[in-house]
Coordinates of C-alpha atoms and ligand atoms in Angstrom, one line a residue:
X1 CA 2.7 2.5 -11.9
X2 CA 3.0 5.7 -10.4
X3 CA 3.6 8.3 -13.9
X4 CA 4.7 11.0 -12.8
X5 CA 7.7 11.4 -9.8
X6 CA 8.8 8.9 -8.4
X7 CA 7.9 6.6 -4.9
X8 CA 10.2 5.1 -2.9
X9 CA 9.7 2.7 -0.1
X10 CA 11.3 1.9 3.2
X11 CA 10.6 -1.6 4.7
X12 CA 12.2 -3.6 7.7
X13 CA 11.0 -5.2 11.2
X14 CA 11.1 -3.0 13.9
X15 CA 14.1 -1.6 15.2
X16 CA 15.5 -2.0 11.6
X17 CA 16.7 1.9 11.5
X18 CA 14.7 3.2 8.5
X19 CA 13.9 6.8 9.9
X20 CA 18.0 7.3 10.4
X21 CA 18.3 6.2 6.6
X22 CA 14.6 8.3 5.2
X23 CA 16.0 11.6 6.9
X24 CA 20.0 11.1 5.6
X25 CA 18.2 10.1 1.7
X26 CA 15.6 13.1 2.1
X27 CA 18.9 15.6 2.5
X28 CA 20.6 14.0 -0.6
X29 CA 17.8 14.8 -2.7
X30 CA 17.2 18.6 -1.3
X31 CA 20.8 18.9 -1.7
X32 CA 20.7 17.3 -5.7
X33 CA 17.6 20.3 -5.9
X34 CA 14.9 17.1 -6.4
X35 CA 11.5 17.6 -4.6
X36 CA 10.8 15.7 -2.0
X37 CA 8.2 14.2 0.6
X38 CA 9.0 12.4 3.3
X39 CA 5.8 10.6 5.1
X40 CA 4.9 7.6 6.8
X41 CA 2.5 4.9 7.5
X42 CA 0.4 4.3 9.7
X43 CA 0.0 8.2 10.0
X44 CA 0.9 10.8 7.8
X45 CA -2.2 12.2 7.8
X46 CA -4.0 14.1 10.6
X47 CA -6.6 11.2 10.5
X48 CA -4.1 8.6 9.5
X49 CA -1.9 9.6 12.7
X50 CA -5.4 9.3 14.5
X51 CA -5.4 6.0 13.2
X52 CA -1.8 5.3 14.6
X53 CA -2.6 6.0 18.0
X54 CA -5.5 3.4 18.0
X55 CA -3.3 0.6 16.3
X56 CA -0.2 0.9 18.4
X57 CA -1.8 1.7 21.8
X58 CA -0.6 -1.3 24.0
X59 CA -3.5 -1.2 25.4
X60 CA -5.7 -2.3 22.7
X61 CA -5.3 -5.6 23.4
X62 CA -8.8 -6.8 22.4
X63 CA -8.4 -5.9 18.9
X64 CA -8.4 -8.5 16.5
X65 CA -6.2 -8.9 13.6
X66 CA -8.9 -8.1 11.0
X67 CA -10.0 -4.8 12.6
X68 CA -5.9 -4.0 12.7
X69 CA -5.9 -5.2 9.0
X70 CA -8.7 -2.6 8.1
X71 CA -7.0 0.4 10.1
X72 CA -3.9 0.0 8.5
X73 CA -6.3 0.0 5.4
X74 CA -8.0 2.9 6.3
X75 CA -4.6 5.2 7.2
X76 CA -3.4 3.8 3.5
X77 CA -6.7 4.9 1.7
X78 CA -6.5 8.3 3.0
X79 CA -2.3 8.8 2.6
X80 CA -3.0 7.7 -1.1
X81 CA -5.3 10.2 -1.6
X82 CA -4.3 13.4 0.4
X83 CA -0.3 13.0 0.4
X84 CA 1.0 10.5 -2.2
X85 CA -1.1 11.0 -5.1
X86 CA -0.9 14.8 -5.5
X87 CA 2.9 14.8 -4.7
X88 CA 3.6 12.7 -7.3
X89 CA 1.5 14.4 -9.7
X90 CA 3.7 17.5 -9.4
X91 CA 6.6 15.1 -10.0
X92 CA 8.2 14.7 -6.2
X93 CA 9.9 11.8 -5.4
X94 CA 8.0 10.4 -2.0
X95 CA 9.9 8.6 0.4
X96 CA 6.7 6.3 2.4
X97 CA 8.1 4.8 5.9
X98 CA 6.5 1.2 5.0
X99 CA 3.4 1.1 3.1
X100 CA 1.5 -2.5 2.0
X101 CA 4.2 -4.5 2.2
X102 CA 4.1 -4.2 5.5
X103 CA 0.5 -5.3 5.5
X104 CA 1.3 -8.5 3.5
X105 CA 4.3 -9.6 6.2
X106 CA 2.7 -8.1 9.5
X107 CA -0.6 -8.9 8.3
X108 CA -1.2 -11.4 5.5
X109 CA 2.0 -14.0 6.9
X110 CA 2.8 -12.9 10.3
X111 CA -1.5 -12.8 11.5
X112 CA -2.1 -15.3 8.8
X113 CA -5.1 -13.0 6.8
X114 CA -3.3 -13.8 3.6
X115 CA -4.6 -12.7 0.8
X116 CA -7.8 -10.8 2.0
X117 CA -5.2 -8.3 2.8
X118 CA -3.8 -7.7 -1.1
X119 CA -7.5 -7.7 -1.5
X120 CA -8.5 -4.9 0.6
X121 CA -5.5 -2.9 0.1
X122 CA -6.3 -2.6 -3.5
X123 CA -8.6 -0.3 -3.1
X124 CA -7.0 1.1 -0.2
X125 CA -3.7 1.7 -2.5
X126 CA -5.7 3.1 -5.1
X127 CA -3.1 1.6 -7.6
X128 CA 0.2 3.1 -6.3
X129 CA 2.6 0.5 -6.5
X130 CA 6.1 1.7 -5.2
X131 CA 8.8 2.3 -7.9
X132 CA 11.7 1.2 -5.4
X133 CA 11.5 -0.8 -2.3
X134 CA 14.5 -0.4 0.1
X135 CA 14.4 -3.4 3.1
X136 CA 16.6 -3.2 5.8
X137 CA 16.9 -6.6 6.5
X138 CA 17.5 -7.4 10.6
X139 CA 17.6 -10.4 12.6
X140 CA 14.0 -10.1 14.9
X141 CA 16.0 -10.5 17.9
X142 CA 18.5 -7.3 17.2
X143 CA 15.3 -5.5 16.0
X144 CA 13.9 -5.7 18.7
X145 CA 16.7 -4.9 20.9
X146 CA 17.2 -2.0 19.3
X147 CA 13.8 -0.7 20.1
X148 CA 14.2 0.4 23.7
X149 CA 11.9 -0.1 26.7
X150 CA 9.0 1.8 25.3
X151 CA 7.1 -0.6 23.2
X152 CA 4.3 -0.1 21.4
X153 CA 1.1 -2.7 20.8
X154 CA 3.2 -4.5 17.6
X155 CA 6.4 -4.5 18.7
X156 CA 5.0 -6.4 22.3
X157 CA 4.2 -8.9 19.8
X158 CA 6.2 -12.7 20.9
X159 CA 9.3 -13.6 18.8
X160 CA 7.8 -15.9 17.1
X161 CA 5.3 -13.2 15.5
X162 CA 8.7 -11.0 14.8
X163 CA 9.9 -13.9 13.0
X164 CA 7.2 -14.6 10.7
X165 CA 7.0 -11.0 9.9
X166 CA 10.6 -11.4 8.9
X167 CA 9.5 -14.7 6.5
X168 CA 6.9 -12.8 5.2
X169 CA 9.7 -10.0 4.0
X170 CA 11.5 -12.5 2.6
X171 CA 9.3 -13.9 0.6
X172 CA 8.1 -10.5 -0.7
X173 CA 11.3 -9.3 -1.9
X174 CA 11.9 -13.2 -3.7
X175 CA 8.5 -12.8 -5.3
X176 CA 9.7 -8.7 -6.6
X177 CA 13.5 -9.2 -7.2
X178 CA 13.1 -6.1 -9.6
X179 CA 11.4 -3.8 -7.2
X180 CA 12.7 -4.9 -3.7
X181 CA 16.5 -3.9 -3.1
X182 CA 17.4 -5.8 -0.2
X183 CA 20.3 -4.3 2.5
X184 CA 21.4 -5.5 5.1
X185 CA 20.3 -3.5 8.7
X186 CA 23.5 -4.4 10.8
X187 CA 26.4 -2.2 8.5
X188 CA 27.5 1.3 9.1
X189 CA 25.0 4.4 8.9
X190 CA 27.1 5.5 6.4
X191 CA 28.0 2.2 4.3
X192 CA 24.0 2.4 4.0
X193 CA 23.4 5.3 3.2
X194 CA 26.0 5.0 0.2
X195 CA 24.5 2.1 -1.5
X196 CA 21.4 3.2 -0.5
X197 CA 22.0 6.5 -2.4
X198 CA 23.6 4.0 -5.3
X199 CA 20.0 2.5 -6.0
X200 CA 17.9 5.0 -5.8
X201 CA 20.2 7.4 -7.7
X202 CA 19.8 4.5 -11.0
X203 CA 16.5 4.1 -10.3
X204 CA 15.4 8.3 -10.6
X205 CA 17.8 8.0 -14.1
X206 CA 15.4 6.0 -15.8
X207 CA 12.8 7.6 -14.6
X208 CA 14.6 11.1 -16.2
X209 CA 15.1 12.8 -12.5
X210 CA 18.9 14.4 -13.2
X211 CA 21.0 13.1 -10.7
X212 CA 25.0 13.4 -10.0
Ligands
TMP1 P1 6.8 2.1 12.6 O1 7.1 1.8 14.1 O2 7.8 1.6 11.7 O3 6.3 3.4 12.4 O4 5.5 1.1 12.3 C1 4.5 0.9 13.1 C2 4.2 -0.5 13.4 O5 3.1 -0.9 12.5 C3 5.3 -1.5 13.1 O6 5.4 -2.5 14.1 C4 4.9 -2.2 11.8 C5 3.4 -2.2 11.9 N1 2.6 -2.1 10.6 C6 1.8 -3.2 10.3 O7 1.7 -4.1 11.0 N2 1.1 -3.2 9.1 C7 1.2 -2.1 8.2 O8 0.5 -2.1 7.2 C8 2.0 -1.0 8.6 C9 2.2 0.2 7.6 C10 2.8 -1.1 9.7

């Protein structure tokens, strides 16, 4: 449980278009006068973004999926603490690009780690459980399409790794029905970001945001 303010999630393979919908949700609340962070992981921090360029550097093929595990750890421990935490403490909503579900599927199904990495990220998390989860569900294939040429160390990951990250979403979101709203990636920017406003908009209600 979070208390005070409110976070919000955004999950999805690669290529699934989260930062188009973060930025267009991030404007709805500055314009409905709600304070707002908008951050991301891995990075975030100055030593988280640090962290980033180690874990996503093509180049760092030698590293093995338990040192990734424990990076993404480390990047989490140190958001929680320096960004998340005291931003929700002055009641802001924060809007996290992934956070540990993206461990569990990349991680604890896709790398096979399972649950060592629920177990280290509890302390990593330092208890902050997301009070909405938005997935943009996407097909791996148009994901990763939709990436580009420039590919970083994850997303050079085979198919077959892309898919079990996508089992390992689905099975997240059947296992927290109440705090995973799944959407799907393929509709229009805009049908999106309407019931994507729709959810969260309930959601900041019960937690007594005032929202048109
Ligand atoms: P991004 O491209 O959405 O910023 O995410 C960076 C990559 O890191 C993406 O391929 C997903 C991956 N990732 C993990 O494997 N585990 C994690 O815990 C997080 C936060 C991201």
């Amino acid at each position: 449980m979070t208390g005070a303010g409110a976070f919000i999630t955004f999950e999805g393979g690669d290529g699934s278009g989260k930062s188009t919908q973060i930025k267009l949700l991030h404007d709805r609340l500055v314009a409905e006068n709600i304070g707002v962070v908008i951050t991301r992981e891995p990075g975030g921090t100055l030593i988280g973004e640090q962290i980033r360029k180690v874990i996503l550097d093509p180049q760092n093929i030698e590293m093995t999926s338990k040192t990734e595990m424990f990076l993404y750890a480390a990047a989490r421990a140190q958001i929680a603490d320096e960004v998340i935490w005291p931003a929700l403490r002055e009641g802001k909503v924060v809007i996290c690009d992934r956070f540990l579900d993206s461990s569990v599927a990349y991680q604890g199904v896709a790398r096979g780690l399972g649950r060592m990495v629920e177990e280290v990220n509890i302390p990593a998390a330092g208890g902050l459980v997301p009070d909405l989860t938005i997935y943009l569900k996407i097909e791996p294939d148009e994901g990763l399409d939709r990436t580009g040429n420039r590919k970083d160390r994850m997303e050079l990951q085979d198919i077959m790794y892309h898919r079990s990250v996508a089992e390992g979403y689905r099975m997240i979101a059947e296992r927290n029905p109440l705090r995973v709203k799944v959407l799907d990636a393929t509709e229009s920017i805009t049908l999106l970001r309407n019931k994507i406003w729709d959810t969260v908009a309930v959601r900041l209600a019960k937690k007594g945001y005032s929202v048109r």
